[in-house]
Coordinates of C-alpha atoms and ligand atoms in Angstrom, one line a residue:
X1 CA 21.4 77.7 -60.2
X2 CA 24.3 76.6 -57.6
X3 CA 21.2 74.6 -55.9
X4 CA 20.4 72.6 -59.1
X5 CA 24.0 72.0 -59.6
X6 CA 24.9 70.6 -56.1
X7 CA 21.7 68.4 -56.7
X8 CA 22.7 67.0 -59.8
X9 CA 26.4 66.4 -58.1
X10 CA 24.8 64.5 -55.5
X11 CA 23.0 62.4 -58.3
X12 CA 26.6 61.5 -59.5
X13 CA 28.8 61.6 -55.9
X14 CA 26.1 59.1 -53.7
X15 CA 26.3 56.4 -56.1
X16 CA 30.4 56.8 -56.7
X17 CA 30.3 57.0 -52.9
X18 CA 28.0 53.7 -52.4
X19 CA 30.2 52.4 -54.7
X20 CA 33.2 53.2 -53.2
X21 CA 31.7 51.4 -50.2
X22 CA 30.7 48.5 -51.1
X23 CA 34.1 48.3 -52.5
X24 CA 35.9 48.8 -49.6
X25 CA 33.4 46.2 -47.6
X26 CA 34.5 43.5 -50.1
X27 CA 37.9 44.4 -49.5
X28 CA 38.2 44.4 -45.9
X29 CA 35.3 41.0 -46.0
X30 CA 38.4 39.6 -48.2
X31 CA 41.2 40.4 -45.6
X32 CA 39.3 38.3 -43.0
X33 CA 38.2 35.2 -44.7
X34 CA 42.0 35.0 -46.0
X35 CA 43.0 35.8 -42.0
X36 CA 40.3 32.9 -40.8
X37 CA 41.6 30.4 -44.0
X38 CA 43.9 27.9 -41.9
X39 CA 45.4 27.6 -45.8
X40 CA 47.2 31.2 -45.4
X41 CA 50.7 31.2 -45.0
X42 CA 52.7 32.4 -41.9
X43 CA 54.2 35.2 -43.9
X44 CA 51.2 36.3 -45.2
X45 CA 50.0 36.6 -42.1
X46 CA 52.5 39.0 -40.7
X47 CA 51.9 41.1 -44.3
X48 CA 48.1 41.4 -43.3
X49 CA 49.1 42.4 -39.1
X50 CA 51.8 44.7 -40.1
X51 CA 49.7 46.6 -42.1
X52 CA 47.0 46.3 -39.7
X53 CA 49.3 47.6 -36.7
X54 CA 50.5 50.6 -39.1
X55 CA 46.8 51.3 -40.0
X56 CA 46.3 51.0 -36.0
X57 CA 49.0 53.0 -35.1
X58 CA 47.3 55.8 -38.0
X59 CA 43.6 55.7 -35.8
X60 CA 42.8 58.6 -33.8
X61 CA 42.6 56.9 -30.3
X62 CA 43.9 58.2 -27.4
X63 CA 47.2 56.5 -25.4
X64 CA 45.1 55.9 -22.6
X65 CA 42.7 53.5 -24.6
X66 CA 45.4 51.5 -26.6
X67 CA 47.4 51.1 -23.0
X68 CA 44.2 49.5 -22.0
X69 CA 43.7 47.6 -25.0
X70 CA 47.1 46.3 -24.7
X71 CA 47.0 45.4 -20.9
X72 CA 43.8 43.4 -21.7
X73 CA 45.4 41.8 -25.0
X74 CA 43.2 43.4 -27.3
X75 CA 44.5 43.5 -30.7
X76 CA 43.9 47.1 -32.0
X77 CA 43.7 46.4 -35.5
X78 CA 40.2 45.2 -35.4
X79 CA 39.5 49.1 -35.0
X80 CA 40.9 49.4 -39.2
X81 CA 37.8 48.7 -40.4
X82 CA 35.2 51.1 -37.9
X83 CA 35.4 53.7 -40.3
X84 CA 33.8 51.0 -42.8
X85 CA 31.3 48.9 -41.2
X86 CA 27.9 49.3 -42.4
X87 CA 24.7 50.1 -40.8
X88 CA 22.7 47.5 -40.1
X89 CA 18.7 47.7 -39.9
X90 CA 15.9 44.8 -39.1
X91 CA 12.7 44.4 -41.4
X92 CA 10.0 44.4 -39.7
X93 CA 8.3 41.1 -40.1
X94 CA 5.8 40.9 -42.7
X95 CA 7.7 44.3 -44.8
X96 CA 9.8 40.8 -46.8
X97 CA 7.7 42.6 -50.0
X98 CA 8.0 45.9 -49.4
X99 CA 12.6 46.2 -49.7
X100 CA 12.2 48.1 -52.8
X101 CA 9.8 50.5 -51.6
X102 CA 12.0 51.1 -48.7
X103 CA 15.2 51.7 -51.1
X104 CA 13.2 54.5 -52.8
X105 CA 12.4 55.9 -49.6
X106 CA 16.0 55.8 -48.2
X107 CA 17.7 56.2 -51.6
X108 CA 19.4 53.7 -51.2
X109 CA 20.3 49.5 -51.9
X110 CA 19.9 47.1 -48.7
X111 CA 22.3 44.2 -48.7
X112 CA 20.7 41.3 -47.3
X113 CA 22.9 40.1 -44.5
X114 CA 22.9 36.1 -45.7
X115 CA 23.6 34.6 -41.9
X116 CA 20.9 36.7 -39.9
X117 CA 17.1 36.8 -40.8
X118 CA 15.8 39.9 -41.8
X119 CA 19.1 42.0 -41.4
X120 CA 19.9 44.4 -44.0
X121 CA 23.2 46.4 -44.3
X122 CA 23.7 49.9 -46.0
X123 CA 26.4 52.1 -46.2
X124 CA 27.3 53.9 -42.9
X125 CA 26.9 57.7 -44.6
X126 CA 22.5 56.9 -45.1
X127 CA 20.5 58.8 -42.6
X128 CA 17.9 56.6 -42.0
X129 CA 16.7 58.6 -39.0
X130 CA 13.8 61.3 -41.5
X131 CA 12.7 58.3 -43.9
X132 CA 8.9 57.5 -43.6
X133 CA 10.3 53.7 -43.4
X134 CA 12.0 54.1 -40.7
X135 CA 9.3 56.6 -39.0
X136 CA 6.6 54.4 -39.4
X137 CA 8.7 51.5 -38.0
X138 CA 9.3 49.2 -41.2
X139 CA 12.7 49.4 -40.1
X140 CA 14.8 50.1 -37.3
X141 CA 18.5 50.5 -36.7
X142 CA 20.3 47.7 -34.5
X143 CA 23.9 45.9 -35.1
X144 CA 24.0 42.6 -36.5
X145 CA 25.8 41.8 -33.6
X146 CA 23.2 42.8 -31.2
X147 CA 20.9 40.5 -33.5
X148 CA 22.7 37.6 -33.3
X149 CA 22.8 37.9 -29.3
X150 CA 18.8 38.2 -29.2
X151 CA 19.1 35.1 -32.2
X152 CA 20.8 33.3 -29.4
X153 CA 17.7 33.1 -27.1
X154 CA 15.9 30.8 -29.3
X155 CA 12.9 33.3 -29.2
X156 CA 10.0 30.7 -29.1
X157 CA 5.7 32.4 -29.4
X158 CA 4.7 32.4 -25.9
X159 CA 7.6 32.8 -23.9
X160 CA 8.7 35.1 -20.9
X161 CA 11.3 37.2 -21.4
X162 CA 13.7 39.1 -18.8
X163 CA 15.7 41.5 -20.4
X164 CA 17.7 42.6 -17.3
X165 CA 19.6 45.9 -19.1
X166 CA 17.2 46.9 -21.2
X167 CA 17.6 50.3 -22.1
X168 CA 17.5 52.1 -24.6
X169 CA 16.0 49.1 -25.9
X170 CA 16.8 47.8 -29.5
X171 CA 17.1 43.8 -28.2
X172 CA 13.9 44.6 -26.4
X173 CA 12.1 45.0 -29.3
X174 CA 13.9 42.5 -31.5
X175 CA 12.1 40.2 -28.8
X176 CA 9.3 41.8 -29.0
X177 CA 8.9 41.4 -32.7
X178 CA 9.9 37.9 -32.5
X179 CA 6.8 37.2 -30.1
X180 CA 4.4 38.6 -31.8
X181 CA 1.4 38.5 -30.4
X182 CA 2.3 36.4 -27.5
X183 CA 4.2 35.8 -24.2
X184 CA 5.8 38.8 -22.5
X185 CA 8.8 40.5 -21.8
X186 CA 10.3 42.6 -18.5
X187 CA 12.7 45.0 -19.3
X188 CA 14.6 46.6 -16.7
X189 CA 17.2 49.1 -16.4
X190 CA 18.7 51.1 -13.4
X191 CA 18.7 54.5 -15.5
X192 CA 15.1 55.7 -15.4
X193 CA 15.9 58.3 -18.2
X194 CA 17.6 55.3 -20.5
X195 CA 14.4 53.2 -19.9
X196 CA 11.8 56.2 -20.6
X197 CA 13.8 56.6 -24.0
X198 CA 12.8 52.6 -24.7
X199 CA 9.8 53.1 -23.9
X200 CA 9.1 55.6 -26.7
X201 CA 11.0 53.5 -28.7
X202 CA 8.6 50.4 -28.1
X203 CA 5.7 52.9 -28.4
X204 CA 7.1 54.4 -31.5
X205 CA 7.0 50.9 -33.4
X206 CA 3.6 49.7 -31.8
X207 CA 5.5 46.9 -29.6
X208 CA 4.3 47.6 -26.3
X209 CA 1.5 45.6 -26.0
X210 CA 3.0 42.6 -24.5
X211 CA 5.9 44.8 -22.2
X212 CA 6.3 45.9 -19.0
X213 CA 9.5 48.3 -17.8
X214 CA 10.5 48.6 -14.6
X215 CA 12.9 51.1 -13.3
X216 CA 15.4 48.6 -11.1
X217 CA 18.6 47.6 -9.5
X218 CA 19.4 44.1 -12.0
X219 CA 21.4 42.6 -9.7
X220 CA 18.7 42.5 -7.1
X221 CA 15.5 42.2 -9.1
X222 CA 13.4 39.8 -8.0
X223 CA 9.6 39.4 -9.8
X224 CA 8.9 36.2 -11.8
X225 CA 6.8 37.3 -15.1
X226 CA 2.9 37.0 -14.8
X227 CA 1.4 33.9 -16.7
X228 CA -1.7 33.9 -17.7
X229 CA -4.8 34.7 -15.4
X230 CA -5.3 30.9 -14.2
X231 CA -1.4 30.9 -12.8
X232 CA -2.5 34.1 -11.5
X233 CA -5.3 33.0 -9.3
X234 CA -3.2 29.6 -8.8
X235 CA -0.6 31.8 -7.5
X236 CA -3.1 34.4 -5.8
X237 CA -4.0 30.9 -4.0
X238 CA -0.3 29.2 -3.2
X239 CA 0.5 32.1 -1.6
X240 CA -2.4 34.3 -0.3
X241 CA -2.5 37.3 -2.0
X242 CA -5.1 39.6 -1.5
X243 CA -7.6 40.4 -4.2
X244 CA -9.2 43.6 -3.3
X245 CA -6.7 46.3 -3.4
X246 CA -6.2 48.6 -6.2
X247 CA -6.0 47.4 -9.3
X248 CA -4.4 48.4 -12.9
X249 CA -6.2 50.0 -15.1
X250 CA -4.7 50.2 -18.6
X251 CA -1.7 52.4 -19.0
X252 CA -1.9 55.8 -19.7
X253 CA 1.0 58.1 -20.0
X254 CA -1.1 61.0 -18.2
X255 CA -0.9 60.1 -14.4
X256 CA -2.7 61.4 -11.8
X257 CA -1.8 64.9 -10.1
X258 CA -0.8 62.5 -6.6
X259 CA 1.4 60.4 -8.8
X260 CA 3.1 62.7 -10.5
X261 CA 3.7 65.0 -7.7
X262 CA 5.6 61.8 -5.9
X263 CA 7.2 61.0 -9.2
X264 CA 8.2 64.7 -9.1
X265 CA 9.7 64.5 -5.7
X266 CA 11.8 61.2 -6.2
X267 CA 13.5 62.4 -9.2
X268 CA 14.2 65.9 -7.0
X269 CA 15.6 63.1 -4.8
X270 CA 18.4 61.7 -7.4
X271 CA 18.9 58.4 -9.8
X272 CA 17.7 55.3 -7.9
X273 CA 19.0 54.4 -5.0
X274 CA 19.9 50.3 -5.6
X275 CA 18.1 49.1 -3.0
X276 CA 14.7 50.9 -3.5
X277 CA 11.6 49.0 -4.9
X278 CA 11.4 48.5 -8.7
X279 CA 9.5 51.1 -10.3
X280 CA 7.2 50.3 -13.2
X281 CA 7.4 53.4 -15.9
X282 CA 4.8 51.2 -18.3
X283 CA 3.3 48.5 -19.2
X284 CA 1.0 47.1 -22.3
X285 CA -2.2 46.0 -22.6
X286 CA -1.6 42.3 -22.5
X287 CA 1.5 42.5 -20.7
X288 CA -0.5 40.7 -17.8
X289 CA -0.2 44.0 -15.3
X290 CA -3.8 45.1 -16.3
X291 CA -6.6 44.0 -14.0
X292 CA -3.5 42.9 -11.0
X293 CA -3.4 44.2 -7.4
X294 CA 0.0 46.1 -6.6
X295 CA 0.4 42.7 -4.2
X296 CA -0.5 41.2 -7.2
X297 CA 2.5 42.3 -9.4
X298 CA 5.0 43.2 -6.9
X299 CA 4.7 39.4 -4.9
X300 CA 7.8 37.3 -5.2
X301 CA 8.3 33.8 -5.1
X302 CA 10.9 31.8 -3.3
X303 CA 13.8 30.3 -5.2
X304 CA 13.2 26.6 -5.5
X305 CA 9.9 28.1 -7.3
X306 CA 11.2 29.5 -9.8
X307 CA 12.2 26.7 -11.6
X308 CA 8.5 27.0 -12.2
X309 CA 7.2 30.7 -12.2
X310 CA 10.6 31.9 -13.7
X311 CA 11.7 33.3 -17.0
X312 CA 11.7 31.3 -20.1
X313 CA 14.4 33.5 -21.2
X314 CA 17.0 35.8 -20.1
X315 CA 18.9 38.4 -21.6
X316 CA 22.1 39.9 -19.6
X317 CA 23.4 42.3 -21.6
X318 CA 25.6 44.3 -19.3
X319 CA 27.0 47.4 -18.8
X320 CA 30.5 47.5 -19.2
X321 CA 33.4 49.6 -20.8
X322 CA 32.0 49.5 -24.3
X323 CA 35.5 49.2 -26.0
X324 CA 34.0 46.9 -28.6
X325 CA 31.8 49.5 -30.1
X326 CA 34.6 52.1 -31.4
X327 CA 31.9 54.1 -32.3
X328 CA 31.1 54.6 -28.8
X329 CA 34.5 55.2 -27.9
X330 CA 34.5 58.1 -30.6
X331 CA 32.6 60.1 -29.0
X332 CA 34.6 61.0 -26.2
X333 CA 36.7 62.4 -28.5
X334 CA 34.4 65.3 -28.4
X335 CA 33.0 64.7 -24.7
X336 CA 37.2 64.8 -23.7
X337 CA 39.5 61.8 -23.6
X338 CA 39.9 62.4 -20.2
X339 CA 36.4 61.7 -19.4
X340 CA 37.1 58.6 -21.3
X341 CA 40.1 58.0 -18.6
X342 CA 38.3 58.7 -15.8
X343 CA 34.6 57.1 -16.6
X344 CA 35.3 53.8 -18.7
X345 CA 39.0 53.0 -18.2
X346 CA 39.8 53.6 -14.5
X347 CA 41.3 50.3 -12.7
X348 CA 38.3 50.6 -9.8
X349 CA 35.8 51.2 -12.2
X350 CA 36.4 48.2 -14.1
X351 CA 37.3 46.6 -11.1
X352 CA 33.6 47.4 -9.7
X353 CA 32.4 46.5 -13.5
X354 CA 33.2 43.1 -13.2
X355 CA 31.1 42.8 -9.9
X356 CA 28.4 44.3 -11.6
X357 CA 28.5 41.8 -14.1
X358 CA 28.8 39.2 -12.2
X359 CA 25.9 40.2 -9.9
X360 CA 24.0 40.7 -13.1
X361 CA 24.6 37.6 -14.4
X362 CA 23.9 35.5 -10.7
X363 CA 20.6 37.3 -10.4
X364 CA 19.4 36.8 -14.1
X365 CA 20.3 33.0 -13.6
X366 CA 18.2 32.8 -10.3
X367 CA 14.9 34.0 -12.2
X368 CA 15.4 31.7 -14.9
X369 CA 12.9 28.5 -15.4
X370 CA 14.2 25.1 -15.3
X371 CA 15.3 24.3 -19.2
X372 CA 15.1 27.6 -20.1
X373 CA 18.0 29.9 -22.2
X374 CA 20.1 33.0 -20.6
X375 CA 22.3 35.2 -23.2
X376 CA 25.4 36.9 -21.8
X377 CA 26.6 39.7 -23.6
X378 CA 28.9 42.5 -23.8
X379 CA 29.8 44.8 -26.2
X380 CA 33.4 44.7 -24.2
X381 CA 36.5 42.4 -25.8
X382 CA 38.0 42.4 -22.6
X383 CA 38.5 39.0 -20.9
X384 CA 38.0 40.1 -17.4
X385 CA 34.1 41.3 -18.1
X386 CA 33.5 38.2 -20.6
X387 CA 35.5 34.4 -19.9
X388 CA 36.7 35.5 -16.6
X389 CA 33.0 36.3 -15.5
X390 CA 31.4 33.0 -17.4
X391 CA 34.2 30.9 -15.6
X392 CA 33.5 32.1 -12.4
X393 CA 29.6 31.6 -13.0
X394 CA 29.8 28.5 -14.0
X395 CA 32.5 27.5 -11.0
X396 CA 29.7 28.6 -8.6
X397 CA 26.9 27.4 -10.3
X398 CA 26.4 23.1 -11.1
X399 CA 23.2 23.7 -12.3
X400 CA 23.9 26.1 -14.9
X401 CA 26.0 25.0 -18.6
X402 CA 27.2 26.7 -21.3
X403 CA 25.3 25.6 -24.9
X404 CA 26.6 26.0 -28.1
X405 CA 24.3 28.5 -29.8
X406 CA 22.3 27.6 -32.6
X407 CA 23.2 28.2 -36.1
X408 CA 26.1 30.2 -35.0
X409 CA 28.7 27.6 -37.2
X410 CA 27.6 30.2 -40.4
X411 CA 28.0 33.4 -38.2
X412 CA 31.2 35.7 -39.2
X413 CA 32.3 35.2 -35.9
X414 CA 35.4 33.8 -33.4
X415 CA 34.9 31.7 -30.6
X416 CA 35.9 33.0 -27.5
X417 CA 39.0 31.6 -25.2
X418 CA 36.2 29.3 -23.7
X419 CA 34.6 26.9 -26.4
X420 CA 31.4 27.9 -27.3
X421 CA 31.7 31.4 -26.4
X422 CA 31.6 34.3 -29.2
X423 CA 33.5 37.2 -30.0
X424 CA 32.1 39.5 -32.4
X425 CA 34.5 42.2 -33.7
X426 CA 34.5 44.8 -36.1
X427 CA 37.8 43.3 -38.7
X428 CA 36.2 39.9 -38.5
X429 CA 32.7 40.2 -38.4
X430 CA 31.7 43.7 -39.7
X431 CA 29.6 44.7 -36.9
X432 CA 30.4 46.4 -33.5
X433 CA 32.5 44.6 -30.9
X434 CA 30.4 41.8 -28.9
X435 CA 31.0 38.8 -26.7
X436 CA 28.3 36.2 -26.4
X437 CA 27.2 33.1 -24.3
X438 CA 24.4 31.0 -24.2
X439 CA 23.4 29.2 -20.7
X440 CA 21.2 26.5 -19.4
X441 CA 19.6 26.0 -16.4
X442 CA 18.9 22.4 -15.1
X443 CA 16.7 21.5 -12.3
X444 CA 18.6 21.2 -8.8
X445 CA 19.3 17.7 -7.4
Ligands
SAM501 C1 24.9 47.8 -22.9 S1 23.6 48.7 -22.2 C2 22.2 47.7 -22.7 C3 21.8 47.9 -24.1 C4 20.4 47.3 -24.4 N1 20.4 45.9 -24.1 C5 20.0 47.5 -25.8 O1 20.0 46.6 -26.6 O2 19.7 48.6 -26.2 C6 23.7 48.5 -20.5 C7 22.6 49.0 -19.7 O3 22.7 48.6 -18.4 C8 22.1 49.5 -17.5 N2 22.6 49.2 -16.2 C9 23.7 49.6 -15.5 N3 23.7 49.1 -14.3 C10 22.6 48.4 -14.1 C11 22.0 47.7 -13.0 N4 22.6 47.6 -11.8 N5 20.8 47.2 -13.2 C12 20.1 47.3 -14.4 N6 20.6 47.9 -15.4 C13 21.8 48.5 -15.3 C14 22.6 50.8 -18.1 O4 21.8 51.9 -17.7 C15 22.5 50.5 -19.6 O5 21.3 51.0 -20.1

């Protein structure tokens, strides 16, 4: 009886609830385009920021994160709204007919997010996580945000992707997708345990086939993707490789007893050391491993070649502090603020952050063709891990310029303090926090 009562309350609450959403949404959606209409009056303005600051001042974050927010001139009212953004999911390609089957399955309406192909929003209370959509992979969860940043490669059928912090993975396969049944894509990630969880997740939605992960330092990988079996043999005879070695078989997830005894013993051993050789955890059928010599794979080429043998595309999205995604930030309030203190906002971590990035961003530039596209991203606001890090790039580095990114004119978005640049953030975009540029590389003189 209380069962069939709580049921039929649900019937009645989830649609006030959605309801209540959507509401909301519009509300806050109306707050920013009156904020980003140049029409608005000063006064209003200060109506909309006052509120905003006493709405700020109202969020449960700690001192320690709104001292840093302030001494990197991050406005903290764009953390109002994280208690209302939606979630955002991608269609797979080819599921355009099947929306209304999916909203029976995950009881629930998706909004068609106008400015970015195949994004859907729903209410942030849906579980998507037990709905045969979402286990069968007609869906999967990633931000709009995140979207737009993979959007920004210019994704073309064929190409060679680097993903150079890959894990756990939802750009990767966002690339994958947009491949199809083409090209390729190397995902690395120096966390072997963050990299083994986006591997299931390629597996999970049949992606795989064209990927290879390798456990790796970024800022020091060094292999150019593997073209087709001509370039191969053209390579195999540039540079003398040596054919008769062991070759890869396809990939199976059971290894042999020798293997996984050394696997064992390395993980007894700790994380990766940064300067150890990059370790493939997997790699698909058509990936171009299968059928290569270890010299094969693991062969390098110098750098004036890879204006060639390099990347079509590169995706840098670094670690950083991750004080764009609020939702990330609130879950230290359970892990302890001070972990927050000690692990994300620390002066020398940051300080050593910005190296990282840096680093990140050099070495993905390196393995990138001539013409080809790199993506920057963070999901920090920060200028010191975004502009800061794109100026001194592109002070070092003639050959390299920053492009506006395509589309992006329709994109609920800011431009960063450099032109062209993007800042996604939660009041003004109604997705997680992220900052986004888009480089060329042109051939040396
Ligand atoms: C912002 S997350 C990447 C998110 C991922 N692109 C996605 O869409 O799911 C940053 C990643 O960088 C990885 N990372 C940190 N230091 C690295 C390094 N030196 N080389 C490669 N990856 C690194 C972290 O393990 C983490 O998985």
């Amino acid at each position: 009886m209380v069962k069939l009562e709580w049921a039929e309350a649900q019937t009645v609450v989830a649609p006030l609830l959605h309801f209540a959403f959507l509401l909301v949404g519009q509300l806050l959606a109306c707050c920013v385009t009156l904020r980003l209409q140049s029409s608005i009056s000063e006064s209003d303005v200060q109506v909309i920021d006052s509120k905003g600051m006493e709405a700020a001042s109202n969020l449960p974050l700690p001192d320690a994160f709104l001292q840093f927010l302030n001494d990197n001139g991050i406005d903290p009212c764009i953390y109002t709204a994280a208690d209302f953004l939606p979630r955002y999911v991608r269609l797979k390609p080819g599921c355009e007919e099947q929306v209304e089957v999916i909203e029976a399955d995950i009881r629930c309406k998706l909004e068609k997010v106008e400015w970015l192909p195949n994004f859907y929003s729903l209410p942030p209370h849906i579980q998507i996580a037990s709905s045969k959509s979402y286990q069968e992979g007609q869906i999967y969860g990633i931000d709009a945000a995140s979207g737009a940043a993979v959007s920004a490669l210019n994704i073309s059928p064929g190409d060679h992707v680097l993903d150079l912090c890959a894990a756990p993975g939802a750009k990767l396969c966002m690339i994958l997708e947009l491949l199809g049944n083409s090209g390729s894509v190397t995902g690395v990630d120096v966390a072997r345990h963050r990299l083994a969880a986006c591997r299931t997740l390629v597996q999970k939605y049949s992606l795989g086939d064209h990927c290879r992960l390798f456990v790796a330092n970024g800022a020091e990988f060094s292999l150019v993707p593997i073209r087709v079996d001509s370039d191969i043999k053209s390579l195999n005879r540039e540079f003398g490789m040596k054919g008769d070695e062991f070759l890869y078989k396809e990939w199976t997830s059971r290894k042999p007893y020798k293997e996984r005894k050394k696997a064992i013993k390395e993980r007894e051993k700790g994380s990766l050391q940064l300067n150890q050789d990059p370790e493939l955890i997997y790699y698909g059928r058509h990936s171009g491993v299968v059928g290569l010599s270890k010299t094969d794979l693991f062969k390098t080429v110098s750098t004036p070649e890879i204006s060639q043998y390099g990347y079509d595309k590169v995706l840098v999205d670094a670690e950083c502090t991750h004080d764009g995604s609020i939702k990330h930030i609130q879950k230290f309030e359970n892990w302890g603020w001070t972990t927050l203190e000690r692990r994300v906002l620390d002066a020398e971590r940051t300080d050593d952050l910005t190296v990282l990035q840096f680093r990140l961003l050099t070495n993905g530039f390196k393995l990138l063709k001539a013409g080809g596209y790199l993506v920057y991203s963070t999901c920090s606001l920060t200028y010191a891990q975004n502009e800061d890090i794109v100026e001194k790039f592109l002070s070092l580095n003639p050959c390299a310029e920053l492009l506006d990114i395509d589309g992006s004119e329709c994109w609920p978005c800011k431009s960063g303090r450099i032109p062209k640049t993007l800042r996604f953030d939660p009041l003004t975009s109604r997705t997680s926090g992220l900052f986004v540029a888009k480089f060329t590389k042109h051939p040396e003189r």
